[in-house]
Coordinates of C-alpha atoms in Angstrom, one line a residue:
X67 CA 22.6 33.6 31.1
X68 CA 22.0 35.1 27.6
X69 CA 19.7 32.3 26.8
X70 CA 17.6 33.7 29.9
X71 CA 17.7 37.2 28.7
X72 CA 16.8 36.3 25.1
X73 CA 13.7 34.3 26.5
X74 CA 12.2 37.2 28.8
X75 CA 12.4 39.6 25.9
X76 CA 11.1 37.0 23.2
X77 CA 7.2 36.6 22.5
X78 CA 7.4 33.1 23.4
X79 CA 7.8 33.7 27.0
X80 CA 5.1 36.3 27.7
X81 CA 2.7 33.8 25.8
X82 CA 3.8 31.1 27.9
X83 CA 3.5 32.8 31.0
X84 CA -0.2 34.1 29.9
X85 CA -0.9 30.4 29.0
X86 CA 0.5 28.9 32.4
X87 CA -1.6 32.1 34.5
X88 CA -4.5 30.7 32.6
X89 CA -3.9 27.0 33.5
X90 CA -3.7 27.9 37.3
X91 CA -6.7 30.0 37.5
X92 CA -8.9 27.5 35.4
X93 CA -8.1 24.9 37.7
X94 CA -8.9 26.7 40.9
X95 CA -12.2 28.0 39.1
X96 CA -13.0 24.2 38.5
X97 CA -12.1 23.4 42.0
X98 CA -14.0 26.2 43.6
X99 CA -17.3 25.2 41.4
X100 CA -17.5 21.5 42.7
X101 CA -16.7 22.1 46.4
X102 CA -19.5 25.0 45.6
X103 CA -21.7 22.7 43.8
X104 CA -21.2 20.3 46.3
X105 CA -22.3 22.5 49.3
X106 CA -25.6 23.8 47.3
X107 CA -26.3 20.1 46.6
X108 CA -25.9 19.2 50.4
X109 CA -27.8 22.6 51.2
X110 CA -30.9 21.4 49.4
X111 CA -31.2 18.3 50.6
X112 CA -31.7 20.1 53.9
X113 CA -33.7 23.0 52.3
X114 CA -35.9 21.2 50.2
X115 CA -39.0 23.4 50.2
X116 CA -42.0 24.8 48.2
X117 CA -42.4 28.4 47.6
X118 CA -46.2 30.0 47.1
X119 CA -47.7 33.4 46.6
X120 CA -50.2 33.3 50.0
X121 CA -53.0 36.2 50.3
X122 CA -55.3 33.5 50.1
X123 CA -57.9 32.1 52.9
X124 CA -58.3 28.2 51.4
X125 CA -55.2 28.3 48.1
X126 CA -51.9 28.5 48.5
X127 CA -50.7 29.4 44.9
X128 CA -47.7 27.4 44.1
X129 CA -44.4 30.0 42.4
X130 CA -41.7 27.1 43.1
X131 CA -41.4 23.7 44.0
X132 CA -38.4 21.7 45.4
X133 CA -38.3 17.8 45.8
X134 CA -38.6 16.9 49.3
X135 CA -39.2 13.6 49.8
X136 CA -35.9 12.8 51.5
X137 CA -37.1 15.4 54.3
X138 CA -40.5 13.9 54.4
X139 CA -39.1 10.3 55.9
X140 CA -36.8 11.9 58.1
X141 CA -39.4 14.0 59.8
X142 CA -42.4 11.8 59.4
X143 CA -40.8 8.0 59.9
X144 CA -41.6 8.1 63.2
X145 CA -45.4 8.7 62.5
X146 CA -45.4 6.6 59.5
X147 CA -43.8 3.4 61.5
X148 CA -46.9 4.2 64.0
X149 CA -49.7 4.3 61.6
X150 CA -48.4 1.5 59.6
X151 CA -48.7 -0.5 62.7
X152 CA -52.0 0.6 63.2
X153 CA -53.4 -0.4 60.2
X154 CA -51.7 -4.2 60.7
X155 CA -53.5 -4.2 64.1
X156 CA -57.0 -3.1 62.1
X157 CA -56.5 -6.0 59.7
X158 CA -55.3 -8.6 62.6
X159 CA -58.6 -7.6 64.3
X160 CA -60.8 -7.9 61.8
X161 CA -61.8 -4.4 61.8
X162 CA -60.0 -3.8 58.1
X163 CA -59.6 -5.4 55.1
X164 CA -57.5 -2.7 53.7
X165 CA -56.5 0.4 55.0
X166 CA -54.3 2.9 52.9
X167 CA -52.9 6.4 54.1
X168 CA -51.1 9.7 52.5
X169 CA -49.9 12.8 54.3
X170 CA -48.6 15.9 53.0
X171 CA -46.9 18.9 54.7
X172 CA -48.4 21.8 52.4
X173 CA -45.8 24.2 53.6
X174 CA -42.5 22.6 52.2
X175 CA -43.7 19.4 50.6
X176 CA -42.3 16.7 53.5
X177 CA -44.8 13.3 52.9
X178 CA -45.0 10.0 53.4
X179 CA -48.1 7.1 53.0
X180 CA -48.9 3.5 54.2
X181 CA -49.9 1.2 51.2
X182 CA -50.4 4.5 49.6
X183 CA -50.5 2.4 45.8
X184 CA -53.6 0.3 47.1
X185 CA -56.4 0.8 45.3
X186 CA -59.9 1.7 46.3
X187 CA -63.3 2.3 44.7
X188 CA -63.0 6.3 44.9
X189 CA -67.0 6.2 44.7
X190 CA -68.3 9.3 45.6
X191 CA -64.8 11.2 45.5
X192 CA -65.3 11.6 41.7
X193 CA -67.6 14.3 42.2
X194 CA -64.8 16.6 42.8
X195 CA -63.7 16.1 39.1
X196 CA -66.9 16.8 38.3
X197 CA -66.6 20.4 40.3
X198 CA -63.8 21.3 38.6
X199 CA -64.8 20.3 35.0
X200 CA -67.6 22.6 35.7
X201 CA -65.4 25.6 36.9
X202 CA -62.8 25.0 34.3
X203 CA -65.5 25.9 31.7
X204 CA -66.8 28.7 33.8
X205 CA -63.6 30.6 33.7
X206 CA -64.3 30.7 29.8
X207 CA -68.2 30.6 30.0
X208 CA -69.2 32.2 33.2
X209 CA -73.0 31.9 31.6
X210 CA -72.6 28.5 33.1
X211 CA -73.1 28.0 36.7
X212 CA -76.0 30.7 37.0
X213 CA -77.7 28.2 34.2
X214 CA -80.8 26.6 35.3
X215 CA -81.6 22.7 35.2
X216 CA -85.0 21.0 35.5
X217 CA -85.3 18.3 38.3
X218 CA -88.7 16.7 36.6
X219 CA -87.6 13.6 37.3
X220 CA -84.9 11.0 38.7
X221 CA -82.3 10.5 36.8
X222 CA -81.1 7.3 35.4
X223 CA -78.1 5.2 37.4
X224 CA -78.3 7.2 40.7
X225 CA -76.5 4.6 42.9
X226 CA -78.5 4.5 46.3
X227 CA -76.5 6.5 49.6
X228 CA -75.6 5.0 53.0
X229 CA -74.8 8.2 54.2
X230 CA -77.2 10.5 53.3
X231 CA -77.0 14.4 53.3
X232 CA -79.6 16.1 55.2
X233 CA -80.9 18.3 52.7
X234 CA -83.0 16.6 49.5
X235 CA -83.2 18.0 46.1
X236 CA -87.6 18.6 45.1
X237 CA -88.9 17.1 42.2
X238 CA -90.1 19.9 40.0
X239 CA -88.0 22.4 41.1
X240 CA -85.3 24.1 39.3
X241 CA -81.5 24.2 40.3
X242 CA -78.6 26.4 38.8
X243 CA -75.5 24.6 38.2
X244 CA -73.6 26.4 41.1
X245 CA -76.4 25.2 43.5
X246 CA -76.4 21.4 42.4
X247 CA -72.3 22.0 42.5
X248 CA -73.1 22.8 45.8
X249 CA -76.0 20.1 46.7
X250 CA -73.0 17.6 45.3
X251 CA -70.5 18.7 47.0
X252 CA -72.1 19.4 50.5
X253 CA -74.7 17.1 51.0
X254 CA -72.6 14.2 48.9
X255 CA -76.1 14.2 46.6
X256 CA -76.4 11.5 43.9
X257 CA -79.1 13.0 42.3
X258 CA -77.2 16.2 41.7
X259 CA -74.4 14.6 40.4
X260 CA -76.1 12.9 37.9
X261 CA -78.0 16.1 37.2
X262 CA -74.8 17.6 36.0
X263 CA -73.5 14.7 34.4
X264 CA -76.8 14.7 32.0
X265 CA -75.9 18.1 31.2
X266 CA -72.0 18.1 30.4
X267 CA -70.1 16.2 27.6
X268 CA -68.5 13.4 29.7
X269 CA -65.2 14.1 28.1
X270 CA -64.8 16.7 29.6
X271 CA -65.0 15.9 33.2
X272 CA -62.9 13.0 32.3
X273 CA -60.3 15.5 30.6
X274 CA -59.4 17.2 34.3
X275 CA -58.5 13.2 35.6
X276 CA -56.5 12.6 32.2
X277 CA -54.8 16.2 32.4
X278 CA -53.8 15.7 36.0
X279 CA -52.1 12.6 34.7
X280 CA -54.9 10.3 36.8
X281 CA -56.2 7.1 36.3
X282 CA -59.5 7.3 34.5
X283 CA -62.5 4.7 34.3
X284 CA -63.9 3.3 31.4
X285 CA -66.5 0.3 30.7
X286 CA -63.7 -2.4 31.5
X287 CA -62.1 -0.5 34.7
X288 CA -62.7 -2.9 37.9
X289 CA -64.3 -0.9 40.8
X290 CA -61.0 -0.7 42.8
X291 CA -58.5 1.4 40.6
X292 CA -58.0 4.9 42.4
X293 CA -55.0 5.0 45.1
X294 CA -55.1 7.6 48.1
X295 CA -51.7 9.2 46.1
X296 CA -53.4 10.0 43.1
X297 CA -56.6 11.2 44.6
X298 CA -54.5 13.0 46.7
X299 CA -53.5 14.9 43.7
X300 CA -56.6 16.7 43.2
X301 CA -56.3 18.9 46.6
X302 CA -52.9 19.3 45.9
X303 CA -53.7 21.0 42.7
X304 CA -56.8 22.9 43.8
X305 CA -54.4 24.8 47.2
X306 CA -51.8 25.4 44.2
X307 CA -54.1 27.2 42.0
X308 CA -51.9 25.2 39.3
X309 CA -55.2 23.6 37.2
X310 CA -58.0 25.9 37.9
X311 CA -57.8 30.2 38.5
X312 CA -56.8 31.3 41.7
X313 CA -60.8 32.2 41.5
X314 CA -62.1 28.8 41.0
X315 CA -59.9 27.2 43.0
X316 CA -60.2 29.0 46.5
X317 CA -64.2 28.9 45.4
X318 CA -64.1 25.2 45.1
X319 CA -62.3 24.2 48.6
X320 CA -64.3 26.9 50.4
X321 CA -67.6 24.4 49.1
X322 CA -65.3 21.7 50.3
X323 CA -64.7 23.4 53.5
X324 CA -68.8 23.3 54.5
X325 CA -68.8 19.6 54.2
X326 CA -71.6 18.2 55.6
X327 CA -70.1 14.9 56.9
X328 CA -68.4 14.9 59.9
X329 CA -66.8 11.3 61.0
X330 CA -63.7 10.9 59.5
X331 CA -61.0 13.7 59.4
X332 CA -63.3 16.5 61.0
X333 CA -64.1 14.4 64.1
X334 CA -60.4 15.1 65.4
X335 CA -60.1 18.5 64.7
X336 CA -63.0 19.9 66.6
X337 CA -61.6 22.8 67.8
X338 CA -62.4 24.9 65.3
X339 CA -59.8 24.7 62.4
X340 CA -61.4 24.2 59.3
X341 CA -61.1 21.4 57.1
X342 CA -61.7 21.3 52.9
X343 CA -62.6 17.4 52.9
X344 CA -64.8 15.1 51.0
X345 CA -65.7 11.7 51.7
X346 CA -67.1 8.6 49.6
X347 CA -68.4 5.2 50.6
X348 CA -69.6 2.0 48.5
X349 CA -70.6 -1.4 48.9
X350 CA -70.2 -3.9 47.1
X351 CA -70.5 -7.3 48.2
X352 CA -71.1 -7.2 51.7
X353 CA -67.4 -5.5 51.2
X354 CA -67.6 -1.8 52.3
X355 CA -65.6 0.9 51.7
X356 CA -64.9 4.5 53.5
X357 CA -62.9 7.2 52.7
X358 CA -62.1 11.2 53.8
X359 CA -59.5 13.3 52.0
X360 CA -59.1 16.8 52.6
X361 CA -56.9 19.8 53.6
X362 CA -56.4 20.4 57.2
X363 CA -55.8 24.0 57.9
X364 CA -54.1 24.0 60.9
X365 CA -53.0 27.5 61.6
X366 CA -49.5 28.5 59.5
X367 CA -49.0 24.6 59.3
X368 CA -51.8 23.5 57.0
X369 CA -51.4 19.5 55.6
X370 CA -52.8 17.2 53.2
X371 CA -54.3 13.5 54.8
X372 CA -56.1 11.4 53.0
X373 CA -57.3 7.9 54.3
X374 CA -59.2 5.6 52.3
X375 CA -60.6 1.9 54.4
X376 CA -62.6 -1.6 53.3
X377 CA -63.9 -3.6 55.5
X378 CA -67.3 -6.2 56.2
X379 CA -68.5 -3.7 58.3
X380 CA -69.4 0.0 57.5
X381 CA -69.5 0.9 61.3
X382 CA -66.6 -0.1 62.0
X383 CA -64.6 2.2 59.3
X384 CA -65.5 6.1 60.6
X385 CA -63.6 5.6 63.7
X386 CA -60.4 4.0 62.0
X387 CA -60.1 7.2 60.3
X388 CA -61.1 9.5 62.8
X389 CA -58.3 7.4 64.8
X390 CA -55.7 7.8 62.0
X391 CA -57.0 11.8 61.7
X392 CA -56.7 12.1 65.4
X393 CA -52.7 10.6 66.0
X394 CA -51.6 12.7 62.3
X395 CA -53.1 16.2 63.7
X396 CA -51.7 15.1 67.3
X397 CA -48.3 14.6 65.3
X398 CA -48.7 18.6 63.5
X399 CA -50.1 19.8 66.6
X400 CA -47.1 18.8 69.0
X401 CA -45.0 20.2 66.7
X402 CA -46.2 23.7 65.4
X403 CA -48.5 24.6 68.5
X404 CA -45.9 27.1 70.2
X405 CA -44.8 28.6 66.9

């Protein structure tokens, strides 16, 4: 008993009870962290998302970005498994040697793609690069798109069109650098693309490809070496805003937007929602190749598709994408049309 008295008056005791109170309420701090940490975890793997400014008609500015792939096979595997059969059904018909798709939901990131590491000769899909190494020296230099250049005569290495825009540059004529952007863009012209390329340090349109972490061609690169993911990348980063100005960027999917060619992801979506695309084709061969990629902007529910084909035929490729375009905007539409 006087043991127990001496200890509640002594130092000893007051700093072992401080030190025991201390113990307890670490441990249930620890506790409380991991079952928290636990629940957050669990709570993004259902919230995975992508945050963006908005205000904009064709960008979508980009403020934070969650991984959401997990959420993209979930809500997409159905669709995926459908289209992946589709392109085996292509290629057991003949109708394909090689068919590659990727899909994005631009709100909150979901995606998935069939032989989306395939690659393809991007062709004619390399004049975007070209675009936006223009307007990434124009948001420095604005001097240069109103800068006039001298069509006098063809330019070397223009590679001859299947699909042929309807409007022609004029020999003689003179052309500012947003107009050609324009011709290149629009009417998918050759001449105007090697137009700009005569009067532009290649390096630097290479530089957006190598910035953007894509591949890049040079002398010894075989024709094939561009995948539907990583020219996928280039739309993704022009509706983030993330490469170019929130200026340039919306400027350079509203040229996008006006498109001329219309029979691959447009065909389907006929009703009026606009569509930021461009298309490419090559052959090589007797081997041809067709591809659309582009922004769908379906209303509140806008998504990324790209679809890039080869086959012996060039006929036969338009309506495998417009096919492919037509069952993924089915897919968004069945979904988001009563929200």
């Amino acid at each position: 008993m006087v043991f127990f008295k001496t200890l509640f008056k002594s130092r000893t005791f007051y700093l072992c009870l401080v030190i025991f109170l201390l113990g307890g309420g670490l441990g249930f701090f620890v506790s409380n962290y991991q079952n928290n940490n636990q629940s957050n975890q669990a709570l993004n793997i259902q919230s995975d998302s992508e945050f963006h400014v908005g205000g904009y008609k064709f960008i979508n500015p980009l403020l934070e970005c969650r991984n959401a792939e997990y959420q993209g096979v979930k809500e997409y595997g159905e669709l995926e498994n459908r289209l992946t059969q589709f392109i085996q059904d292509k290629k057991s018909s003949g109708e394909l040697i090689q068919g590659s798709i990727y899909f994005r939901d631009l709100n909150n990131g979901p995606w998935f793609g069939v032989n989306e590491k395939a690659d393809f000769a991007p062709s004619s899909l390399l004049k975007l690069p070209v675009m936006m190494a223009y307007y990434k020296i124009a948001e420095d230099d604005p001097t240069i798109l109103p800068k006039e250049i001298l069509f006098d005569k063809m330019p070397d290495g223009v590679i001859q069109q299947q699909i042929k825009g309807n409007r022609q540059l004029e020999l003689g004529k003179k052309y500012t650098v947003e107009e050609l952007i324009e011709r290149m863009i629009k009417n998918s012209d050759n001449v105007a693309l090697r137009l700009l390329e005569d009067n532009i340090n290649n390096n630097l349109i290479d530089k957006v490809t190598l910035d953007l972490g894509m591949p890049t061609a040079i002398d010894s690169t075989p024709s094939d070496f561009m995948s539907v993911k990583d020219y996928s990348t280039l739309f993704r980063i022009l509706y983030n805003a993330s490469y170019l100005s929130k200026q340039m960027s919306e400027k350079a999917l509203k040229i996008l937007s006006n498109t001329e060619y219309n029979g691959g992801l447009v065909d389907s979506t006929s009703t009026g929602i606009v569509v930021a695309h461009k298309f490419g084709e090559r052959e090589d061969g007797g081997i041809n190749q067709l591809h659309d990629c582009g922004i769908v902007y379906y209303p509140n529910h806008p998504y990324l598709l790209c679809v890039m084909t080869k086959g012996k035929s060039l006929s036969n490729l338009p309506s495998v994408i417009q096919s492919i375009s037509d069952q993924v905007f089915g897919e968004v539409d069945r979904r988001y049309k009563s929200r």
